[in-house]
Amino acid sequence: MLHDPSQLDLMFQALADPARRQMVDRLSRGPASVSQLAEPLAMSLSAVVQHLNVLEASGLVRTEKLGRVRTCQIEPKALRAAENWINERRLAWERRLDRLGDFLAETKDES
Amino acid sequence: MLHDPSQLDLMFQALADPARRQMVDRLSRGPASVSQLAEPLAMSLSAVVQHLNVLEASGLVRTEKLGRVRTCQIEPKALRAAENWINERRLAWERRLDRLGDFLAETKDES
DNA sequence: TCAATAGTGAAGTAATTACTTCAGTATTGC
DNA sequence: GCAATACTGAAGTAATTACTTCACTATTGA
């Protein structure tokens, strides 16, 4: 583990924690402040800020501070990047299965 | 960090490592043995087996041993579950933006 | 101006992770 | 039976993670 971590590493790592997924889930329904994100979570505000920093470093969340309130938003492009990585592998696998099915059907015809 | 980890935790955690993503990528092109998975990776076979166990525990990969060869396959249902979690949040966010757009358009009409 | 609010930052701890090496077992093919 | 192959398992190490608490700064509003 000496890798300097890619964006995909950071995004999947960020999504691997239930508290962070809960934060993303909350943000999927609209922007929120740090305290609003913290409210349903059974942990200190400091812990929430640390989770938020992980989310921000991953690119999944963008934040902006106005006055004393830090407002957080989802970054859908990042979400889409993670989604696409999985989707491409799954589709490759399914296309392969389709080809295999075609091949088996053909060889059956020829027998 | 006292959670007993959900399947989503395990799947995203599994995908957060580049070696494991490389293994999933390889498997998306068809089944492979442990040594075939290990071949392009610059680490010991033992390390690869440990990564493979993480992938298997997450449900993303299924393995079956015949004789002395352990053959590994992608489990597309699990891949789809991870994909869907992200997709649902992203869609929620985009639907919200659409409604916001509609609202702004309406209030503009009324002014 | 002062108190409440909103968040930041550092330090410490326990658990987990990503490897390594080395020694082992099970299977295959000659 | 024996050597090569294919993998397994345990133990150790360094780095990272998920928190905690406590002390702190910046902003707001009466």
PDB file of N, CA and C in Angstrom, chain A residues 1-54:
ATOM      1  N   MET A   1       0.837  -1.211   0.000  1.00  0.00           N
ATOM      2  CA  MET A   1       0.000   0.000   0.000  1.00  0.00           C
ATOM      3  C   MET A   1       0.868   1.255   0.000  1.00  0.00           C
ATOM      4  N   LEU A   2       1.488   1.489  -1.136  1.00  0.00           N
ATOM      5  CA  LEU A   2       2.329   2.670  -1.290  1.00  0.00           C
ATOM      6  C   LEU A   2       1.818   3.547  -2.430  1.00  0.00           C
ATOM      7  N   HIS A   3       0.592   3.260  -2.840  1.00  0.00           N
ATOM      8  CA  HIS A   3      -0.001   3.973  -3.974  1.00  0.00           C
ATOM      9  C   HIS A   3      -0.365   5.394  -3.587  1.00  0.00           C
ATOM     10  N   ASP A   4      -0.107   6.309  -4.506  1.00  0.00           N
ATOM     11  CA  ASP A   4      -0.761   7.588  -4.316  1.00  0.00           C
ATOM     12  C   ASP A   4      -2.118   7.479  -4.986  1.00  0.00           C
ATOM     13  N   PRO A   5      -3.136   7.654  -4.185  1.00  0.00           N
ATOM     14  CA  PRO A   5      -4.445   7.104  -4.515  1.00  0.00           C
ATOM     15  C   PRO A   5      -5.147   7.870  -5.643  1.00  0.00           C
ATOM     16  N   SER A   6      -5.703   7.132  -6.571  1.00  0.00           N
ATOM     17  CA  SER A   6      -6.440   7.720  -7.681  1.00  0.00           C
ATOM     18  C   SER A   6      -7.799   8.209  -7.204  1.00  0.00           C
ATOM     19  N   GLN A   7      -8.436   8.958  -8.056  1.00  0.00           N
ATOM     20  CA  GLN A   7      -9.765   9.477  -7.712  1.00  0.00           C
ATOM     21  C   GLN A   7     -10.751   8.338  -7.455  1.00  0.00           C
ATOM     22  N   LEU A   8     -10.651   7.250  -8.220  1.00  0.00           N
ATOM     23  CA  LEU A   8     -11.565   6.122  -8.006  1.00  0.00           C
ATOM     24  C   LEU A   8     -11.327   5.480  -6.648  1.00  0.00           C
ATOM     25  N   ASP A   9     -10.043   5.332  -6.276  1.00  0.00           N
ATOM     26  CA  ASP A   9      -9.741   4.834  -4.931  1.00  0.00           C
ATOM     27  C   ASP A   9     -10.469   5.686  -3.898  1.00  0.00           C
ATOM     28  N   LEU A  10     -10.293   6.989  -4.012  1.00  0.00           N
ATOM     29  CA  LEU A  10     -10.855   7.904  -3.014  1.00  0.00           C
ATOM     30  C   LEU A  10     -12.382   7.848  -3.002  1.00  0.00           C
ATOM     31  N   MET A  11     -12.981   7.759  -4.172  1.00  0.00           N
ATOM     32  CA  MET A  11     -14.441   7.741  -4.233  1.00  0.00           C
ATOM     33  C   MET A  11     -15.014   6.472  -3.630  1.00  0.00           C
ATOM     34  N   PHE A  12     -14.460   5.320  -4.021  1.00  0.00           N
ATOM     35  CA  PHE A  12     -15.001   4.074  -3.470  1.00  0.00           C
ATOM     36  C   PHE A  12     -14.697   3.976  -1.977  1.00  0.00           C
ATOM     37  N   GLN A  13     -13.499   4.401  -1.598  1.00  0.00           N
ATOM     38  CA  GLN A  13     -13.167   4.439  -0.170  1.00  0.00           C
ATOM     39  C   GLN A  13     -14.182   5.304   0.577  1.00  0.00           C
ATOM     40  N   ALA A  14     -14.493   6.467   0.013  1.00  0.00           N
ATOM     41  CA  ALA A  14     -15.450   7.369   0.654  1.00  0.00           C
ATOM     42  C   ALA A  14     -16.813   6.701   0.794  1.00  0.00           C
ATOM     43  N   LEU A  15     -17.231   5.978  -0.224  1.00  0.00           N
ATOM     44  CA  LEU A  15     -18.558   5.352  -0.204  1.00  0.00           C
ATOM     45  C   LEU A  15     -18.597   4.103   0.666  1.00  0.00           C
ATOM     46  N   ALA A  16     -17.440   3.623   1.096  1.00  0.00           N
ATOM     47  CA  ALA A  16     -17.388   2.377   1.865  1.00  0.00           C
ATOM     48  C   ALA A  16     -17.831   2.553   3.309  1.00  0.00           C
ATOM     49  N   ASP A  17     -18.012   3.778   3.740  1.00  0.00           N
ATOM     50  CA  ASP A  17     -18.400   4.012   5.137  1.00  0.00           C
ATOM     51  C   ASP A  17     -19.879   4.396   5.239  1.00  0.00           C
ATOM     52  N   PRO A  18     -20.614   3.731   6.129  1.00  0.00           N
ATOM     53  CA  PRO A  18     -22.059   3.962   6.206  1.00  0.00           C
ATOM     54  C   PRO A  18     -22.416   5.394   6.612  1.00  0.00           C
ATOM     55  N   ALA A  19     -21.612   5.989   7.476  1.00  0.00           N
ATOM     56  CA  ALA A  19     -21.900   7.378   7.863  1.00  0.00           C
ATOM     57  C   ALA A  19     -21.745   8.284   6.648  1.00  0.00           C
ATOM     58  N   ARG A  20     -20.708   8.031   5.873  1.00  0.00           N
ATOM     59  CA  ARG A  20     -20.512   8.873   4.682  1.00  0.00           C
ATOM     60  C   ARG A  20     -21.591   8.623   3.649  1.00  0.00           C
ATOM     61  N   ARG A  21     -22.010   7.364   3.497  1.00  0.00           N
ATOM     62  CA  ARG A  21     -23.116   7.117   2.559  1.00  0.00           C
ATOM     63  C   ARG A  21     -24.383   7.810   3.045  1.00  0.00           C
ATOM     64  N   GLN A  22     -24.588   7.819   4.341  1.00  0.00           N
ATOM     65  CA  GLN A  22     -25.763   8.506   4.878  1.00  0.00           C
ATOM     66  C   GLN A  22     -25.693  10.004   4.552  1.00  0.00           C
ATOM     67  N   MET A  23     -24.486  10.559   4.620  1.00  0.00           N
ATOM     68  CA  MET A  23     -24.320  11.970   4.293  1.00  0.00           C
ATOM     69  C   MET A  23     -24.608  12.214   2.811  1.00  0.00           C
ATOM     70  N   VAL A  24     -24.111  11.344   1.964  1.00  0.00           N
ATOM     71  CA  VAL A  24     -24.366  11.480   0.521  1.00  0.00           C
ATOM     72  C   VAL A  24     -25.864  11.342   0.265  1.00  0.00           C
ATOM     73  N   ASP A  25     -26.481  10.390   0.942  1.00  0.00           N
ATOM     74  CA  ASP A  25     -27.916  10.181   0.794  1.00  0.00           C
ATOM     75  C   ASP A  25     -28.675  11.454   1.165  1.00  0.00           C
ATOM     76  N   ARG A  26     -28.314  12.027   2.286  1.00  0.00           N
ATOM     77  CA  ARG A  26     -28.941  13.284   2.706  1.00  0.00           C
ATOM     78  C   ARG A  26     -28.746  14.368   1.656  1.00  0.00           C
ATOM     79  N   LEU A  27     -27.546  14.465   1.135  1.00  0.00           N
ATOM     80  CA  LEU A  27     -27.247  15.514   0.159  1.00  0.00           C
ATOM     81  C   LEU A  27     -27.942  15.265  -1.181  1.00  0.00           C
ATOM     82  N   SER A  28     -28.279  14.013  -1.449  1.00  0.00           N
ATOM     83  CA  SER A  28     -28.983  13.731  -2.706  1.00  0.00           C
ATOM     84  C   SER A  28     -30.378  14.357  -2.689  1.00  0.00           C
ATOM     85  N   ARG A  29     -30.855  14.714  -1.489  1.00  0.00           N
ATOM     86  CA  ARG A  29     -32.157  15.390  -1.392  1.00  0.00           C
ATOM     87  C   ARG A  29     -32.010  16.898  -1.292  1.00  0.00           C
ATOM     88  N   GLY A  30     -30.778  17.392  -1.472  1.00  0.00           N
ATOM     89  CA  GLY A  30     -30.574  18.840  -1.460  1.00  0.00           C
ATOM     90  C   GLY A  30     -29.416  19.241  -0.567  1.00  0.00           C
ATOM     91  N   PRO A  31     -28.896  20.439  -0.764  1.00  0.00           N
ATOM     92  CA  PRO A  31     -27.747  20.936  -0.014  1.00  0.00           C
ATOM     93  C   PRO A  31     -28.011  20.964   1.491  1.00  0.00           C
ATOM     94  N   ALA A  32     -26.952  20.911   2.269  1.00  0.00           N
ATOM     95  CA  ALA A  32     -27.092  20.936   3.728  1.00  0.00           C
ATOM     96  C   ALA A  32     -25.831  21.523   4.354  1.00  0.00           C
ATOM     97  N   SER A  33     -25.996  22.065   5.544  1.00  0.00           N
ATOM     98  CA  SER A  33     -24.860  22.555   6.324  1.00  0.00           C
ATOM     99  C   SER A  33     -24.199  21.385   7.056  1.00  0.00           C
ATOM    100  N   VAL A  34     -23.027  21.636   7.618  1.00  0.00           N
ATOM    101  CA  VAL A  34     -22.323  20.597   8.362  1.00  0.00           C
ATOM    102  C   VAL A  34     -23.177  20.092   9.529  1.00  0.00           C
ATOM    103  N   SER A  35     -23.798  21.000  10.263  1.00  0.00           N
ATOM    104  CA  SER A  35     -24.598  20.563  11.421  1.00  0.00           C
ATOM    105  C   SER A  35     -25.835  19.788  10.988  1.00  0.00           C
ATOM    106  N   GLN A  36     -26.402  20.185   9.862  1.00  0.00           N
ATOM    107  CA  GLN A  36     -27.547  19.411   9.359  1.00  0.00           C
ATOM    108  C   GLN A  36     -27.120  17.999   8.993  1.00  0.00           C
ATOM    109  N   LEU A  37     -25.935  17.873   8.390  1.00  0.00           N
ATOM    110  CA  LEU A  37     -25.422  16.540   8.064  1.00  0.00           C
ATOM    111  C   LEU A  37     -25.163  15.738   9.336  1.00  0.00           C
ATOM    112  N   ALA A  38     -24.685  16.438  10.359  1.00  0.00           N
ATOM    113  CA  ALA A  38     -24.303  15.763  11.599  1.00  0.00           C
ATOM    114  C   ALA A  38     -25.520  15.296  12.395  1.00  0.00           C
ATOM    115  N   GLU A  39     -26.596  16.017  12.242  1.00  0.00           N
ATOM    116  CA  GLU A  39     -27.748  15.844  13.144  1.00  0.00           C
ATOM    117  C   GLU A  39     -28.199  14.381  13.327  1.00  0.00           C
ATOM    118  N   PRO A  40     -28.401  13.611  12.247  1.00  0.00           N
ATOM    119  CA  PRO A  40     -28.861  12.225  12.459  1.00  0.00           C
ATOM    120  C   PRO A  40     -27.760  11.254  12.851  1.00  0.00           C
ATOM    121  N   LEU A  41     -26.511  11.712  12.901  1.00  0.00           N
ATOM    122  CA  LEU A  41     -25.398  10.786  13.117  1.00  0.00           C
ATOM    123  C   LEU A  41     -24.981  10.761  14.582  1.00  0.00           C
ATOM    124  N   ALA A  42     -24.748   9.559  15.089  1.00  0.00           N
ATOM    125  CA  ALA A  42     -24.407   9.404  16.511  1.00  0.00           C
ATOM    126  C   ALA A  42     -22.907   9.528  16.707  1.00  0.00           C
ATOM    127  N   MET A  43     -22.371  10.697  16.388  1.00  0.00           N
ATOM    128  CA  MET A  43     -20.941  10.910  16.584  1.00  0.00           C
ATOM    129  C   MET A  43     -20.691  12.405  16.732  1.00  0.00           C
ATOM    130  N   SER A  44     -19.482  12.731  17.184  1.00  0.00           N
ATOM    131  CA  SER A  44     -19.164  14.140  17.421  1.00  0.00           C
ATOM    132  C   SER A  44     -19.138  14.928  16.112  1.00  0.00           C
ATOM    133  N   LEU A  45     -19.317  16.233  16.247  1.00  0.00           N
ATOM    134  CA  LEU A  45     -19.249  17.100  15.076  1.00  0.00           C
ATOM    135  C   LEU A  45     -17.885  16.993  14.406  1.00  0.00           C
ATOM    136  N   SER A  46     -16.840  16.885  15.216  1.00  0.00           N
ATOM    137  CA  SER A  46     -15.493  16.743  14.656  1.00  0.00           C
ATOM    138  C   SER A  46     -15.389  15.525  13.743  1.00  0.00           C
ATOM    139  N   ALA A  47     -15.966  14.422  14.194  1.00  0.00           N
ATOM    140  CA  ALA A  47     -15.934  13.205  13.382  1.00  0.00           C
ATOM    141  C   ALA A  47     -16.656  13.447  12.056  1.00  0.00           C
ATOM    142  N   VAL A  48     -17.788  14.132  12.128  1.00  0.00           N
ATOM    143  CA  VAL A  48     -18.550  14.406  10.904  1.00  0.00           C
ATOM    144  C   VAL A  48     -17.723  15.255   9.945  1.00  0.00           C
ATOM    145  N   VAL A  49     -17.049  16.267  10.494  1.00  0.00           N
ATOM    146  CA  VAL A  49     -16.213  17.119   9.640  1.00  0.00           C
ATOM    147  C   VAL A  49     -15.122  16.287   8.975  1.00  0.00           C
ATOM    148  N   GLN A  50     -14.550  15.345   9.711  1.00  0.00           N
ATOM    149  CA  GLN A  50     -13.527  14.495   9.110  1.00  0.00           C
ATOM    150  C   GLN A  50     -14.100  13.645   7.980  1.00  0.00           C
ATOM    151  N   HIS A  51     -15.289  13.092   8.198  1.00  0.00           N
ATOM    152  CA  HIS A  51     -15.947  12.348   7.117  1.00  0.00           C
ATOM    153  C   HIS A  51     -16.205  13.261   5.918  1.00  0.00           C
ATOM    154  N   LEU A  52     -16.679  14.461   6.223  1.00  0.00           N
ATOM    155  CA  LEU A  52     -16.968  15.409   5.148  1.00  0.00           C
ATOM    156  C   LEU A  52     -15.708  15.720   4.347  1.00  0.00           C
ATOM    157  N   ASN A  53     -14.585  15.848   5.034  1.00  0.00           N
ATOM    158  CA  ASN A  53     -13.330  16.117   4.333  1.00  0.00           C
ATOM    159  C   ASN A  53     -12.945  14.958   3.408  1.00  0.00           C
ATOM    160  N   VAL A  54     -13.224  13.739   3.872  1.00  0.00           N
ATOM    161  CA  VAL A  54     -12.973  12.574   3.017  1.00  0.00           C
ATOM    162  C   VAL A  54     -13.848  12.645   1.768  1.00  0.00           C
TER     163      VAL A  54
END
